[in-house]
């Protein structure tokens, strides 16, 4: 009975790792197919971060539950990716916008335009 539960757990952790890999692959398609820098940054930061977190979490739980080895390096990797990747994507998008990188021609809404106009009026 315990062996069956152990095998089911290994299969579930394997599925988590495979799901992370598939999500990472989908982010690559987003980077190739999306039309502008902002949408590409969104694909890179959201889906790639989720993919990497699923892979690292699956490996961490496998090491912890089956090999009885808690890896501090994996925990630090999970925390580092979780904190830095979305922030880096946001800051690079903001820097691109302030540098004048154009939006996609079919963009419907530009929330930063009003904010930057208000800020320049306040600074004047």
C-alpha angles and dihedrals in degrees: 000000000000091000091055092051089048092051092048089051091051090050092050092049089048089053090051090053092046090048089053090051092049092049089050089051090051090053089057090055088050091053091051101040106036116098107226143029095257095054090044091051089051091053092046097048102038106038099029091050091050091047094050091045092052092049094047092044092050091050092046093052092045091053092045099045103032107025095032091227119127109206116210089187091061091048090051090047091052092049093044095050092043092053105034107038098061092042092050091049091050094048094047090049091049091048091049091050093050090047090057102253103165123243121238110280092241094054109133103191133035110185096172095058093071093044093052092046091052091047093051090049091051092048093051 
